[in-house]
Amino acid sequence: MTRPLTGGGAASGIDERHPPIKPRRVSFDWSATPLHWVPGDPLATHIINSFHIVLPEGEKWFIQCVKDARPHIRDERLLEEIKGFIGQEMVHARSHQGVLDQILETNGIDVSKITDAAAKGNADRPAQMAALKERNPRAWRRRLRFELAAVASIEHYTAVLGQWIMDNDRLEKAGVDPTMLDLLRWHGAEEVEHRSVVFDVYKAMGGRYPTRVAAWVVSLFFLYWALIGGSLYLMKQDPTVTKRVTPLRVVRAYRRSVRRGHVPGIFKLLLGEAPVYLKPNHHPSKVCSTPRALEYLKQSPAAQAAGYDPY
């Protein structure tokens, strides 16, 4: 996996630690997108489709966590960044939901077993947090800090994946559906843009290093489950996959997909980022490149159609 770009902010006049964060009200037309939008590679398609399953409700959870912390933030610049972060994540959730509704469901793939449970968790969380805060404010703060640390860990990986997919020209060569590729790159670019927000909110709420490490471990298992478990779940439901989905066949197909550059190496991604994210002095602004994100957003069909204005 290519290391994310670093630097470049000073030369371009962009403050990597505090770039402007703008929601872009994009929309996507999925009418011409096939089920296997990575041609001839259903496993690569479904590994990335796993993100489409967890992101609509996942993004809503991210928003809930940040909204819970917002009344306790005093830094005006961070409050403005939170506003941009929430706006971007709302559009992300809606955009990925479109993939579930118009591609997976249309092709007979039912993911409600996963999405309904996640939606219930999000629906129940506000009342649970309110009751905890009333009963034990210190426990409420500890739980919120842990959730923010978990979200910050996930945001690190989404930014790194965003950089990877923006820089990976092998996807065009593979004939990946251009609308899906634009969705993934637009989302990835915005993940790079707002990569520091939740981390900074966590620190502003008094978050410390041991909690950040513990939450990273939990996030690692979640991401592993989402990518491995989600892709197997989709492969078994895919009506066009006629051969039995066995571990050996999946491993062989996965290795081919990684060699072709259709997906990053999952284990290398998850564990390879540990030395970066777990540095005690780590800050998200030290990885990835905002100028690269802006470069893509200036040419993104969806961002341009939404009236994106480069700053």
XYZ file of C-alpha atoms in Angstrom:
311
model
C 0.000 0.000 0.000
C 1.399 3.409 -0.946
C 2.206 5.623 2.022
C -0.115 8.621 2.265
C 1.357 11.855 1.076
C 2.519 14.273 3.730
C 3.399 17.912 3.616
C 2.581 20.215 0.770
C 0.326 22.374 2.895
C 2.746 25.235 3.403
C 3.697 25.362 -0.266
C 0.047 25.472 -1.302
C -1.068 27.918 1.374
C -3.271 25.257 3.030
C -3.066 24.840 6.793
C -2.971 21.038 7.089
C -3.984 21.190 10.728
C -6.974 23.447 10.146
C -8.120 23.358 6.499
C -11.528 24.856 5.690
C -14.193 22.129 5.779
C -17.116 22.570 3.395
C -20.085 20.235 2.909
C -20.778 19.549 -0.771
C -24.357 18.550 -1.557
C -23.486 15.890 -4.109
C -25.796 13.349 -5.708
C -25.167 10.217 -7.759
C -27.120 8.462 -10.503
C -26.765 4.686 -10.064
C -28.983 3.659 -12.990
C -26.018 2.530 -15.137
C -23.850 1.046 -12.347
C -23.641 -2.773 -12.432
C -23.650 -4.984 -9.348
C -20.004 -5.902 -9.924
C -18.714 -2.410 -10.475
C -15.134 -3.713 -10.379
C -15.403 -5.697 -13.643
C -14.730 -9.398 -13.212
C -13.915 -9.032 -9.518
C -16.944 -9.641 -7.304
C -14.826 -10.019 -4.158
C -13.123 -6.627 -4.563
C -16.540 -5.123 -5.281
C -18.002 -6.580 -2.105
C -15.021 -5.765 0.121
C -15.643 -2.109 -0.672
C -19.412 -2.627 -0.584
C -18.881 -3.592 3.062
C -18.208 0.081 3.714
C -21.495 0.996 2.067
C -23.251 -1.267 4.576
C -21.733 0.201 7.749
C -21.228 3.825 6.743
C -24.793 5.209 6.655
C -25.416 4.386 10.319
C -21.733 4.666 11.204
C -21.588 8.264 10.010
C -24.714 9.034 12.051
C -22.990 7.638 15.140
C -19.935 9.818 14.447
C -22.251 12.836 14.305
C -23.981 11.890 17.554
C -20.642 11.627 19.377
C -19.428 15.002 18.148
C -22.784 16.661 18.910
C -22.631 15.314 22.477
C -19.217 16.895 22.925
C -19.993 20.191 21.180
C -21.524 22.019 24.196
C -18.279 21.416 26.097
C -15.987 22.850 23.396
C -14.769 26.423 23.870
C -12.433 26.762 20.888
C -14.319 28.789 18.251
C -12.257 27.453 15.367
C -12.905 23.859 16.432
C -16.612 24.619 16.743
C -16.609 25.868 13.151
C -14.767 22.720 12.047
C -17.333 20.581 13.873
C -20.075 22.306 11.883
C -18.325 21.462 8.607
C -17.625 17.903 9.766
C -21.273 17.259 10.617
C -22.393 18.665 7.266
C -19.986 16.467 5.340
C -20.855 13.320 7.300
C -24.585 13.838 6.748
C -24.030 13.885 2.992
C -21.751 10.824 3.226
C -24.429 8.823 5.059
C -27.081 9.734 2.479
C -24.797 8.962 -0.466
C -23.833 5.492 0.747
C -27.449 4.713 1.550
C -28.151 5.271 -2.119
C -25.794 2.408 -2.990
C -27.657 0.069 -0.618
C -31.059 1.060 -1.970
C -30.321 1.325 -5.682
C -27.602 -1.261 -6.302
C -27.565 -3.956 -3.618
C -31.295 -4.113 -2.886
C -32.165 -3.866 -6.587
C -29.997 -6.928 -7.212
C -31.609 -8.965 -4.457
C -28.989 -8.467 -1.739
C -30.589 -7.837 1.653
C -28.364 -6.158 4.256
C -31.126 -5.225 6.698
C -29.856 -7.765 9.249
C -26.838 -5.505 9.734
C -28.291 -2.083 9.033
C -31.395 -2.535 11.212
C -29.276 -3.455 14.236
C -27.029 -0.442 13.677
C -30.029 1.863 13.227
C -31.541 0.603 16.479
C -28.263 1.273 18.275
C -28.252 4.838 16.986
C -31.932 5.313 17.883
C -31.404 4.042 21.435
C -28.129 5.828 22.135
C -29.411 9.386 22.873
C -31.743 8.193 25.649
C -29.044 5.919 27.061
C -26.512 8.742 27.127
C -28.997 11.178 28.659
C -29.856 8.699 31.431
C -26.169 8.010 32.081
C -25.365 11.713 32.230
C -28.123 12.305 34.776
C -27.144 9.305 36.878
C -23.351 9.600 36.715
C -21.849 12.564 34.818
C -18.297 11.249 35.225
C -19.221 7.884 33.709
C -21.003 9.713 30.877
C -17.845 11.690 30.156
C -15.694 8.553 30.220
C -18.005 6.768 27.791
C -18.139 9.756 25.459
C -14.359 10.093 25.490
C -13.985 6.401 24.633
C -16.479 6.684 21.765
C -14.718 9.783 20.438
C -11.386 7.950 20.606
C -12.895 5.041 18.659
C -14.282 7.403 16.017
C -10.911 9.183 15.781
C -9.251 5.807 15.132
C -11.722 4.971 12.376
C -11.295 8.451 10.898
C -7.563 7.786 10.630
C -8.220 4.713 8.509
C -10.852 6.381 6.347
C -8.437 9.217 5.596
C -5.649 6.787 4.695
C -8.058 4.823 2.488
C -9.222 8.072 0.934
C -5.653 8.962 0.026
C -5.112 5.465 -1.368
C -8.140 5.543 -3.627
C -7.372 9.049 -4.913
C -3.827 7.993 -5.812
C -4.651 4.546 -7.242
C -4.753 4.850 -11.039
C -5.060 1.063 -11.438
C -8.792 1.372 -10.752
C -9.383 3.272 -14.007
C -7.300 0.681 -15.853
C -9.496 -2.041 -14.371
C -12.592 -0.315 -15.783
C -14.188 0.486 -12.412
C -17.603 2.135 -12.809
C -16.864 5.878 -13.010
C -19.815 6.934 -10.839
C -18.778 4.601 -8.022
C -15.166 5.656 -8.369
C -16.204 9.294 -8.066
C -18.252 8.537 -4.941
C -15.329 6.779 -3.306
C -12.800 9.450 -4.249
C -15.081 12.363 -3.320
C -15.737 10.744 0.047
C -12.053 9.962 0.489
C -11.075 13.542 -0.294
C -13.474 14.877 2.336
C -12.175 12.339 4.851
C -8.704 13.774 4.274
C -10.091 17.286 4.682
C -11.722 16.668 8.063
C -9.322 14.005 9.362
C -8.283 16.077 12.405
C -11.689 17.133 13.724
C -12.721 14.198 15.904
C -9.169 13.744 17.176
C -9.138 17.400 18.248
C -12.575 17.064 19.856
C -11.309 14.040 21.795
C -8.307 16.008 23.043
C -10.496 18.996 23.931
C -12.674 16.672 26.038
C -9.640 15.657 28.072
C -8.832 12.490 26.136
C -5.558 10.846 27.091
C -3.193 8.400 25.403
C -4.185 5.134 27.194
C -7.827 5.567 26.173
C -6.762 6.331 22.611
C -4.818 3.047 22.475
C -7.668 1.006 23.992
C -10.198 2.506 21.595
C -7.877 1.829 18.647
C -7.823 -1.879 19.551
C -11.635 -1.982 19.617
C -11.810 -0.090 16.318
C -9.340 -2.504 14.749
C -11.592 -5.468 15.496
C -14.634 -3.572 14.223
C -12.935 -2.709 10.936
C -11.742 -6.295 10.529
C -15.275 -7.575 11.097
C -16.750 -4.978 8.744
C -14.377 -5.753 5.881
C -13.962 -9.517 6.216
C -17.361 -10.420 7.623
C -19.187 -7.939 5.418
C -17.574 -9.130 2.204
C -18.306 -12.796 2.999
C -21.905 -11.909 3.856
C -22.307 -10.162 0.500
C -20.570 -12.880 -1.515
C -22.901 -15.520 -0.093
C -25.944 -13.421 -1.017
C -24.734 -12.401 -4.473
C -27.127 -14.104 -6.931
C -24.493 -14.081 -9.695
C -21.840 -15.979 -7.681
C -22.589 -19.566 -8.645
C -19.583 -21.304 -7.087
C -19.695 -22.164 -3.399
C -18.106 -19.436 -1.274
C -15.342 -21.268 0.589
C -12.464 -19.808 2.653
C -9.862 -21.085 0.165
C -11.608 -19.547 -2.839
C -12.076 -16.265 -1.002
C -8.413 -16.100 0.053
C -7.260 -16.779 -3.518
C -9.623 -14.168 -4.930
C -8.543 -11.660 -2.271
C -4.861 -12.108 -3.116
C -5.593 -11.587 -6.814
C -7.554 -8.416 -6.027
C -4.694 -7.002 -3.942
C -2.118 -7.823 -6.647
C -4.272 -6.057 -9.238
C -4.597 -2.984 -7.021
C -8.374 -3.300 -6.771
C -8.277 -3.240 -2.947
C -5.547 -2.488 -0.425
C -4.061 -5.287 1.651
C -6.430 -5.366 4.619
C -3.997 -6.730 7.192
C -1.240 -4.426 5.996
C -3.660 -1.517 6.226
C -4.978 -2.303 9.691
C -1.705 -3.272 11.346
C 0.653 -1.222 9.182
C -0.932 2.006 10.392
C -0.410 1.109 14.056
C 3.084 2.654 14.324
C 1.699 5.846 12.795
C -1.504 6.258 14.772
C -0.115 5.017 18.100
C 2.763 7.466 18.319
C 2.172 9.440 21.526
C 2.700 12.718 19.637
C 0.565 11.698 16.647
C -1.740 14.227 15.050
C -3.875 13.472 11.954
C -2.536 16.531 10.141
C 0.816 14.720 9.867
C -0.579 12.146 7.397
C -2.314 12.501 4.031
C -2.482 15.619 1.871
C -5.196 18.260 1.824
C -3.855 19.777 -1.441
C -4.251 16.350 -3.061
C -7.827 16.159 -1.770
C -8.633 19.590 -3.146
C -7.024 18.672 -6.456
C -9.455 15.777 -6.797
C -12.478 17.776 -5.640
C -11.815 20.329 -8.359
C -12.302 17.596 -10.981
C -14.890 15.405 -9.259
C -18.016 15.236 -11.466
C -20.310 15.058 -8.432
C -18.589 17.932 -6.603
C -18.607 20.079 -9.719
C -22.295 19.364 -10.361
C -22.998 20.385 -6.754
C -21.399 23.771 -7.424
C -18.086 23.141 -5.695
C -16.105 26.366 -5.549
C -12.354 25.912 -4.873
C -11.104 28.022 -1.979
